[in-house]
Short mmCIF file of C-alpha atoms and ligand atoms in Angstrom, two decimals:
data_model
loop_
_atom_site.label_atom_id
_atom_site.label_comp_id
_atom_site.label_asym_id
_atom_site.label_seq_id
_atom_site.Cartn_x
_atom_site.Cartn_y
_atom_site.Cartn_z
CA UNK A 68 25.40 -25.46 -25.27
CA UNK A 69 22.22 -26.82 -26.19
CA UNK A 70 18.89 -26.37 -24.35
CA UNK A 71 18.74 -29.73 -24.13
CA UNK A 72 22.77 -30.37 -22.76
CA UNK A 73 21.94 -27.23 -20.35
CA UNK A 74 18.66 -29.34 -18.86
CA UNK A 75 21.26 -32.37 -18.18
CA UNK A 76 24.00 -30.61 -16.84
CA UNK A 77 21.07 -29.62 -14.39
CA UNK A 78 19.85 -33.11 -14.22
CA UNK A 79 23.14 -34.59 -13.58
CA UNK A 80 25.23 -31.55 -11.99
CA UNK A 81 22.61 -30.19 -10.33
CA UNK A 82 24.05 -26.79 -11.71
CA UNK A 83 24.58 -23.80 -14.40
CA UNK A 84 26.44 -21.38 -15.45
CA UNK A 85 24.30 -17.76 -15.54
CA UNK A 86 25.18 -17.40 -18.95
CA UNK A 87 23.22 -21.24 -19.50
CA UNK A 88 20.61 -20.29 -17.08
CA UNK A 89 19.71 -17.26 -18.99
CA UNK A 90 19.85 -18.83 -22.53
CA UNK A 91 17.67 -21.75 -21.13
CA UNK A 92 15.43 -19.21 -19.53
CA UNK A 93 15.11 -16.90 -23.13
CA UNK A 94 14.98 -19.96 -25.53
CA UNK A 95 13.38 -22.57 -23.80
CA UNK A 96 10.89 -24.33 -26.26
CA UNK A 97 7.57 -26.09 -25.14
CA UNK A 98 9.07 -29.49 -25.97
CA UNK A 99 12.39 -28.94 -24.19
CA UNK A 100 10.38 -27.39 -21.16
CA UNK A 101 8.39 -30.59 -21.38
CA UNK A 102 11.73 -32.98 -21.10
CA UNK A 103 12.66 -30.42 -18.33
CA UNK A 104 9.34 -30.93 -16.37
CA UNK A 105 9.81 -34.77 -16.52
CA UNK A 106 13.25 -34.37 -15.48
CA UNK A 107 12.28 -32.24 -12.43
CA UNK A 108 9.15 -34.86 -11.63
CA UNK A 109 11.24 -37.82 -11.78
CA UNK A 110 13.65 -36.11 -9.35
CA UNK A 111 11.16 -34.91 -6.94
CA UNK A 112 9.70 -38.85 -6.78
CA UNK A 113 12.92 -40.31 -6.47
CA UNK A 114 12.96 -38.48 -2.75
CA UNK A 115 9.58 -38.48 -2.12
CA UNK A 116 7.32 -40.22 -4.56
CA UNK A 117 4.06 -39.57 -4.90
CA UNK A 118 3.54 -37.87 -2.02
CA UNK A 119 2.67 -34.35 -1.29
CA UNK A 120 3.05 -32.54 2.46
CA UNK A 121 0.85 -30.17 3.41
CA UNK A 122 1.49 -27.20 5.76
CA UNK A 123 -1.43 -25.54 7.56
CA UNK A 124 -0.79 -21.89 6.42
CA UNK A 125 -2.17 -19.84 9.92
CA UNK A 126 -2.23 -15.63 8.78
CA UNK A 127 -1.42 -14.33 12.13
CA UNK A 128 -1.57 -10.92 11.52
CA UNK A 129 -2.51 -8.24 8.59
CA UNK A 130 -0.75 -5.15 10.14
CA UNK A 131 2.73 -4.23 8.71
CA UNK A 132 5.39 -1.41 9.68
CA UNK A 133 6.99 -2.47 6.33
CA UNK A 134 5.69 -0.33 2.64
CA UNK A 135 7.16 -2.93 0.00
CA UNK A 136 5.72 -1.61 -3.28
CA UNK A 137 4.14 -5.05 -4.31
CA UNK A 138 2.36 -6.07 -0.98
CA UNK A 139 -1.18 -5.30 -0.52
CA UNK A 140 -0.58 -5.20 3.21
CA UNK A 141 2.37 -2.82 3.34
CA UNK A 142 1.30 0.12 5.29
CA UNK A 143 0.81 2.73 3.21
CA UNK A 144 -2.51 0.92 2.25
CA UNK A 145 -5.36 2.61 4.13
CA UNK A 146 -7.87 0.51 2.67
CA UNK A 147 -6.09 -2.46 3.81
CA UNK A 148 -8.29 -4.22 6.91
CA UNK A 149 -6.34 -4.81 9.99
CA UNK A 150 -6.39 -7.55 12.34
CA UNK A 151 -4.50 -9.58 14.64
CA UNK A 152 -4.97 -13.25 16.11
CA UNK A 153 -4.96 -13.68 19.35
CA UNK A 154 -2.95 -16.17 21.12
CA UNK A 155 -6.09 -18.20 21.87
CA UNK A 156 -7.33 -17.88 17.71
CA UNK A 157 -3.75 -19.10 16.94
CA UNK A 158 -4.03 -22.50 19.29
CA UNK A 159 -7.61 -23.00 17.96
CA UNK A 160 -6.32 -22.82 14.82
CA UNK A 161 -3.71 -25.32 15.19
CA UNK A 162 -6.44 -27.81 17.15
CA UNK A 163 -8.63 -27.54 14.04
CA UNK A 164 -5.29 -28.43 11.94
CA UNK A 165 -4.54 -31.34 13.81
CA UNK A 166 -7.59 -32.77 13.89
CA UNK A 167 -7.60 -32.39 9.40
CA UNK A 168 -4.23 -33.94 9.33
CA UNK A 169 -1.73 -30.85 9.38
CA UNK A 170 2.04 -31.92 11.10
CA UNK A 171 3.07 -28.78 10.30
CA UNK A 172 1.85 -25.32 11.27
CA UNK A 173 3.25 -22.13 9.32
CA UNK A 174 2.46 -18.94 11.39
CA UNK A 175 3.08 -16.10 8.44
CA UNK A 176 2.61 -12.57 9.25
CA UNK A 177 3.15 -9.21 8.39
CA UNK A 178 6.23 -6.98 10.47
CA UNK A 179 3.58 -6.37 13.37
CA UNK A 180 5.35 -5.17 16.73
CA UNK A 181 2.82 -6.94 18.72
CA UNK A 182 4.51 -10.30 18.29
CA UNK A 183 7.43 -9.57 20.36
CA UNK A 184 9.75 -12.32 21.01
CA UNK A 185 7.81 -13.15 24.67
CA UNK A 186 4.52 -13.06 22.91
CA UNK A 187 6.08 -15.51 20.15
CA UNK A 188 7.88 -17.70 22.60
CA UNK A 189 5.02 -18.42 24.51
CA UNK A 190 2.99 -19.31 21.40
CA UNK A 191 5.63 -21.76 20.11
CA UNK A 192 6.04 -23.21 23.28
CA UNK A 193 2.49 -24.07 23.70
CA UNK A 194 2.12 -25.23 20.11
CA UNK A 195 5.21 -27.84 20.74
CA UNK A 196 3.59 -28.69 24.18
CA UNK A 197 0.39 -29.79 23.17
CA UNK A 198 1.83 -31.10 19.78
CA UNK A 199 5.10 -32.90 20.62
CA UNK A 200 4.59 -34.51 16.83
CA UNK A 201 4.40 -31.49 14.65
CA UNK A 202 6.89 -28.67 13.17
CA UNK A 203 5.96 -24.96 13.83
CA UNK A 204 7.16 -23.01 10.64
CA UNK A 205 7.45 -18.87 10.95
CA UNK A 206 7.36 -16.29 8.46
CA UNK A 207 7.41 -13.08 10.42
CA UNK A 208 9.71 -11.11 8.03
CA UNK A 209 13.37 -9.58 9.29
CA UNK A 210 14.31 -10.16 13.15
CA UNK A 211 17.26 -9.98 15.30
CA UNK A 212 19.97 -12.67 15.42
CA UNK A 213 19.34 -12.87 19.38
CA UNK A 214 15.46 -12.98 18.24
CA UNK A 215 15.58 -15.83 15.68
CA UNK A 216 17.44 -17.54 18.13
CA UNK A 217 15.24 -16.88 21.09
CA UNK A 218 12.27 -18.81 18.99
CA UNK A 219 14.18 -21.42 17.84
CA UNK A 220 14.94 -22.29 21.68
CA UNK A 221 11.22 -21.84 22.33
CA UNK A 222 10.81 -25.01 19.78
CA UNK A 223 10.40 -23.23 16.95
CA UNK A 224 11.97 -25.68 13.58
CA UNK A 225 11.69 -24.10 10.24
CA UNK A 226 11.83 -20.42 8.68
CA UNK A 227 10.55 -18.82 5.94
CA UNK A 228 11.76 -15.93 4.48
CA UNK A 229 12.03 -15.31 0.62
CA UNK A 230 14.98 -13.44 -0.05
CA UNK A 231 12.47 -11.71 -3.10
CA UNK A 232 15.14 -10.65 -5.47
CA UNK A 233 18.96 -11.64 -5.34
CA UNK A 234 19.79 -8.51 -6.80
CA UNK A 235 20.83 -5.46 -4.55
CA UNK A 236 19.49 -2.82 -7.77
CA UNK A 237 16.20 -5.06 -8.30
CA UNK A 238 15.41 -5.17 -4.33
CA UNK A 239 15.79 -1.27 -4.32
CA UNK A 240 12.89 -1.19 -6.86
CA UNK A 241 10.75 -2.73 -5.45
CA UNK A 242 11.23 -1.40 -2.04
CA UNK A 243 11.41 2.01 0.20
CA UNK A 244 14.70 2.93 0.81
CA UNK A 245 14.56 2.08 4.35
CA UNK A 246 14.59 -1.49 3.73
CA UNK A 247 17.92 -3.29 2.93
CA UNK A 248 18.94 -6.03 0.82
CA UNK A 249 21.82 -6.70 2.61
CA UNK A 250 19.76 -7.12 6.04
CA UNK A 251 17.50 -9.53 4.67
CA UNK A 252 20.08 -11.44 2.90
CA UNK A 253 21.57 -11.25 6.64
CA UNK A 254 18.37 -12.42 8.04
CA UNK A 255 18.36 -15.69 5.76
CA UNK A 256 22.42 -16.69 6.99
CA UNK A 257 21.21 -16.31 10.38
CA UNK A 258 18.69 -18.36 10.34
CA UNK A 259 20.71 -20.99 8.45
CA UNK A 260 23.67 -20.69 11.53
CA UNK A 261 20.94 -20.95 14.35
CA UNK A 262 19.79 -24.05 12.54
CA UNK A 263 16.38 -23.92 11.52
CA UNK A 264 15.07 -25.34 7.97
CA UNK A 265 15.44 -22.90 5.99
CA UNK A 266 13.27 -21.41 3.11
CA UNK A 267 14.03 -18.43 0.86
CA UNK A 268 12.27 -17.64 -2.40
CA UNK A 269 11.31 -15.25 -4.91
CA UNK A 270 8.37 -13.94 -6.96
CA UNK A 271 8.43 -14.61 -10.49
CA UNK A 272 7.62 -11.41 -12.97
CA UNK A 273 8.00 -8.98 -10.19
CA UNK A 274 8.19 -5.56 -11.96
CA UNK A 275 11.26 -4.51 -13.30
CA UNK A 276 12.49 -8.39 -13.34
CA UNK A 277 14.59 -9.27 -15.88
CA UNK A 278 16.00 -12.66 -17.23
CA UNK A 279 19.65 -12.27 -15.71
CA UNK A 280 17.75 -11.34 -12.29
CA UNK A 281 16.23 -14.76 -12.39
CA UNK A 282 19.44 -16.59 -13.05
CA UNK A 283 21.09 -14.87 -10.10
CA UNK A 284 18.05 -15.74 -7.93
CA UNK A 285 18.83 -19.31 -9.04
CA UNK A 286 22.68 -19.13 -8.17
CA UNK A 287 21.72 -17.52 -4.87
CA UNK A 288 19.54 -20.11 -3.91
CA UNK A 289 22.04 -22.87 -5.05
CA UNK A 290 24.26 -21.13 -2.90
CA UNK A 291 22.42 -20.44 -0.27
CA UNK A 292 21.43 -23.99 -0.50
CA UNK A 293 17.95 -23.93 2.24
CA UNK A 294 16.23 -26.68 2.86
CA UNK A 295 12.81 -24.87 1.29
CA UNK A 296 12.57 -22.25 -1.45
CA UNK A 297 9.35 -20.73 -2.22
CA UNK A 298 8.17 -19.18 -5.74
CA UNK A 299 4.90 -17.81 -7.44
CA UNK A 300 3.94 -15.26 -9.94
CA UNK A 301 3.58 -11.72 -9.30
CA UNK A 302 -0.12 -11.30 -9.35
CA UNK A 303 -0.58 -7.30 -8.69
CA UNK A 304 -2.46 -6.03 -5.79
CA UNK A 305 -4.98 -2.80 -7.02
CA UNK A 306 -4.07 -0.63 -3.63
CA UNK A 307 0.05 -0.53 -4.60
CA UNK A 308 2.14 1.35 -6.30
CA UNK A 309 2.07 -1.91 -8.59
CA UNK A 310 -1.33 -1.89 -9.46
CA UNK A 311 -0.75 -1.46 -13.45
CA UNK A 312 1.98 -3.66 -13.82
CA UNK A 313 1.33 -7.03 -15.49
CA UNK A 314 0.93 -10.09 -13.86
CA UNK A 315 3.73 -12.90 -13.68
CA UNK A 316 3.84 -15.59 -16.39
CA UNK A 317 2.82 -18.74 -14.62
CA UNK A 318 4.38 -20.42 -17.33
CA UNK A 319 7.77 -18.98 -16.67
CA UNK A 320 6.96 -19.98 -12.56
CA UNK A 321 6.47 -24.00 -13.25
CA UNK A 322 10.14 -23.41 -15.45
CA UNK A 323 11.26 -22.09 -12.23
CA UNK A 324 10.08 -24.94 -10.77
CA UNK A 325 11.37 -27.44 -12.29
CA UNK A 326 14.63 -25.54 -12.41
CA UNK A 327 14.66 -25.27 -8.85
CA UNK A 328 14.22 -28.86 -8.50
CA UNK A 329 17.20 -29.94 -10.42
CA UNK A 330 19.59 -27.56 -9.06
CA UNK A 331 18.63 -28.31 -5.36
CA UNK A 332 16.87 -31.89 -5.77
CA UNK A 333 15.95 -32.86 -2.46
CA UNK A 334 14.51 -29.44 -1.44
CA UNK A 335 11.27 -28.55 0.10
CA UNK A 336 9.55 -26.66 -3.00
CA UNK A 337 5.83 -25.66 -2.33
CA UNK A 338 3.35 -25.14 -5.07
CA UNK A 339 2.14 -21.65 -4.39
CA UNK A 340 -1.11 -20.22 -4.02
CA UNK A 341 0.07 -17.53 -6.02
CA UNK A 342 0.39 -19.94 -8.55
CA UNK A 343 -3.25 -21.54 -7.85
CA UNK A 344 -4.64 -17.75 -8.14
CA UNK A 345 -3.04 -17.08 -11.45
CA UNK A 346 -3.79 -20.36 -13.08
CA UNK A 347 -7.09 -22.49 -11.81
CA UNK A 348 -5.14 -25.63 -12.09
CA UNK A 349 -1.93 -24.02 -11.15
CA UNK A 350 -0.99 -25.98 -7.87
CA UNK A 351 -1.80 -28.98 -9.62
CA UNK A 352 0.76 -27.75 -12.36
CA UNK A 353 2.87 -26.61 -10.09
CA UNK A 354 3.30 -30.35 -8.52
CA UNK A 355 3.53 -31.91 -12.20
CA UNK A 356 6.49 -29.35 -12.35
CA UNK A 357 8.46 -30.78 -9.45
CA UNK A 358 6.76 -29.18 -6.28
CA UNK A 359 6.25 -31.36 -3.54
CA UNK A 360 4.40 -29.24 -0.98
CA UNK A 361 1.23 -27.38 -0.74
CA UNK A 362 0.27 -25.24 1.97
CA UNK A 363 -3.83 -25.26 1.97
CA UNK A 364 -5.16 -22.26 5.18
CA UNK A 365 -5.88 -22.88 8.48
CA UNK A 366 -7.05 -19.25 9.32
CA UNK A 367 -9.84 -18.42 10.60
CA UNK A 368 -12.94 -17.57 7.88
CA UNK A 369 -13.75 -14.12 9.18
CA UNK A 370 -9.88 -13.12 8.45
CA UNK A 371 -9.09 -14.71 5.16
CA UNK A 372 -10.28 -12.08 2.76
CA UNK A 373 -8.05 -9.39 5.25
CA UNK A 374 -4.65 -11.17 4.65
CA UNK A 375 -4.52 -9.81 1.23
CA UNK A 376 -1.37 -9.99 -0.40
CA UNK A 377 -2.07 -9.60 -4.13
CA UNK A 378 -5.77 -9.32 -5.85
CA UNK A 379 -8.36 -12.34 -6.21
CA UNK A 380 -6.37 -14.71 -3.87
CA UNK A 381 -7.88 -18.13 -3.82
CA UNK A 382 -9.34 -19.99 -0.89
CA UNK A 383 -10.29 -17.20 1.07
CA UNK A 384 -14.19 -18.20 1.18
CA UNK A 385 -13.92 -21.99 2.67
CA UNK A 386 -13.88 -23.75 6.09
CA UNK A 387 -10.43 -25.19 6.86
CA UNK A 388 -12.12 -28.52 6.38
CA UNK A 389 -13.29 -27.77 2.44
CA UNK A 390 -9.65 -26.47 1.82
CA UNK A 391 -8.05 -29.67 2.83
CA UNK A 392 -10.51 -31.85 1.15
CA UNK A 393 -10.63 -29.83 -2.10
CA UNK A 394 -6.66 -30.01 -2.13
CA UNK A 395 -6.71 -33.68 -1.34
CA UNK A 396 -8.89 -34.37 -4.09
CA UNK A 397 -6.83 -32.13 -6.90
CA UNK A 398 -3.50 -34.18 -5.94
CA UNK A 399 -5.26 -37.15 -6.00
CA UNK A 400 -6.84 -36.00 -9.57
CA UNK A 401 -2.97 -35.83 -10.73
CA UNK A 402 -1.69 -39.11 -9.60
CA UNK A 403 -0.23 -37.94 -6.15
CA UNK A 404 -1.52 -37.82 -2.45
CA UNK A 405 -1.31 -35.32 0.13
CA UNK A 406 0.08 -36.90 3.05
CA UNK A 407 -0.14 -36.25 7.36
CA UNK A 408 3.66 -36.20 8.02
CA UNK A 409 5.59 -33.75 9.50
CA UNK A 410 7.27 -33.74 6.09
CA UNK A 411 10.93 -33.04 7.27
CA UNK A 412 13.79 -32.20 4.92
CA UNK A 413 15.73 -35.31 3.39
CA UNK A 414 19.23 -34.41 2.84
CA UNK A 415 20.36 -35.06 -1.27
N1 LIG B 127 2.10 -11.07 -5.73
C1 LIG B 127 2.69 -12.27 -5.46
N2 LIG B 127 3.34 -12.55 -4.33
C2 LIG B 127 3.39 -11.59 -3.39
N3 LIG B 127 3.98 -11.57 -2.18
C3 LIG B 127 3.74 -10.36 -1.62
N4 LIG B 127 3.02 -9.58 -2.45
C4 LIG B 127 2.79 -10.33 -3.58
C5 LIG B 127 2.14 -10.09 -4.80
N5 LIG B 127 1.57 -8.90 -5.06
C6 LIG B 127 4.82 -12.67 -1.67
C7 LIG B 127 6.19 -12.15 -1.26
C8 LIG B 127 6.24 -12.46 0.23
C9 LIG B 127 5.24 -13.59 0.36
C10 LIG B 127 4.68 -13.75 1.73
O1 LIG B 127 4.22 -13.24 -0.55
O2 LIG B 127 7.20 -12.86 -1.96
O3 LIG B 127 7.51 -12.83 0.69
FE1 LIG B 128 -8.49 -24.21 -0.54
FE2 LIG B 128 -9.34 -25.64 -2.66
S1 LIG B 128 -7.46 -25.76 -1.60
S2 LIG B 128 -10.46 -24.22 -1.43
#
């Protein structure tokens, strides 16, 4: 087939084979990636127009018992500064957010013991008390069926957890041996079952990535179907193991993108600040592309610089206020508006 019969399949079927994915992925020129952009656009505003949600992105935590290769927080990094929020930071940070705007509060942090499922519970349940009108999002890595379940009872609606490679041989690259592919994998059809929203994801250019890893991160997520999948580029972090490897093509990421959007068109698909670190203009791309959410941070100022994932992360040096407004103004500057909505999946 054709690039150009392989981007309507997409654009009709909402599918692939891996053999098309891969030749699409390989051969892709800048014309046909254009008609695939405005493919993936037009989808993305046939659900939700021109409007863009935004999450309020709250780092709870830079401590980690995990050592992934590519994550400047894993725990092998001594140089790495380590804090914690406490529950009181965590509310104020959500009473700031509501004030801007934010519907939606996305508590990420690393695999810290601290947060125990009473700590967590208590922290959702307060959120949802004082904020009956807004979605609490996690992202605290791998947890027990029984504890996924536990916070979803204590209010908690949506999940994050990017799967980061579909690949059992890929995943063992880029992580210690004590950590398991099938687990996580695990993790994400648990959190499906308990019913939360969903979101898996991957990082694009990860070392050791190859084309035929991408198209099975593709088939996994159309598989996996979640209601939000998450992507950026690689961008390496100078205390891993990964220091010297190159960074992710941002290029290849707003393909992704746009892939992404086809195959699963009503999905929640955030333009990264990965991709806004790699690129200056890169959320903005990232949107033109077929995203439809940004997720600008809430944390506090004195923390930002310490949640360091990967090198030269953006936005780490402005007031909560200046990161909503600057965002507002760079979707506006593209056509599109950032919206106060709790920004809920729409079913296809
Ligand atoms: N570059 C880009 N993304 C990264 N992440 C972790 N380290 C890096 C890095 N060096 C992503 C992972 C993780 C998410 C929170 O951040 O995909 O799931
Ligand atoms: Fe954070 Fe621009 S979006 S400073």
């Amino acid at each position: 087939m054709k690039n150009y019969e392989i981007i309507d399949k997409l654009y009709f079927e909402h599918t692939a084979s891996k053999a098309e994915l891969v030749a699409l992925i390989n051969t892709i020129s800048d014309e046909e990636l254009e008609h695939l952009r405005k493919k993936a656009q037009q989808t993305a505003q046939k659900y939700y127009s021109n409007k863009v949600y935004i999450r309020g992105l709250i780092e709870i935590s830079s401590i980690c018992k995990n050592d992934c290769y590519y994550c400047g927080i894993r725990r092998s990094n001594t140089n790495a500064v380590r804090y914690r929020l406490s529950e009181q930071q965590i509310l104020d940070c959500c009473d700031t957010g509501y004030s801007l705007g934010f519907r939606t509060f996305v508590l990420q942090g690393g695999e810290d013991g601290y947060f125990t499922d009473d700590v967590m519970c208590r922290i959702v349940e307060q959120i949802k008390q004082k904020y009956p009108d807004c979605a609490v999002t996690l992202s605290l890595g791998e947890r027990s069926y029984e504890s996924y379940k536990r916070l979803f009872s204590a209010g908690a609606d949506r999940y994050l957890l990017r799967h980061e490679t579909a690949d059992r041989t890929h995943y063992e690259k880029l992580h210690p041996s004590e950590m398991s592919h099938s687990n996580r994998l695990d993790c994400l059809y648990r959190l499906k079952k308990i019913g939360y929203q969903t979101g898996a994801g991957f990082m694009v250019g990860s070392p050791y990535q190859t084309t035929e890893n991408l198209a099975d991160d593709l088939l996994f997520i159309k598989n996996l179907n979640p209601q939000m999948c998450g992507i950026g580029p690689f961008i390496p972090h100078k205390d891993t193991p990964f220091a010297k490897f190159p960074n992710g093509s941002v290029w290849l990421c707003l393909m992704l993108i746009s892939i992404i959007r086809l195959m699963l068109p009503s999905v929640l698909l955030p333009s990264t600040t990965a991709l806004g670190t790699a690129d200056s203009n890169g959320r903005e791309k990232g949107i033109l592309h077929g995203a439809n959410v940004v997720m600008p941070n809430l944390s506090p100022l004195e923390h930002r610089k310490d949640y360091s994932l990967y090198d030269n992360k953006i936005c780490t040096g402005d007031e909560s206020a200046q990161c909503i407004s600057c965002m507002k103004r760079r979707m506006k500057s593209i056509g599109y508006e950032v919206v106060t909505d709790v920004g809920n999946y729409i079913e296809p």
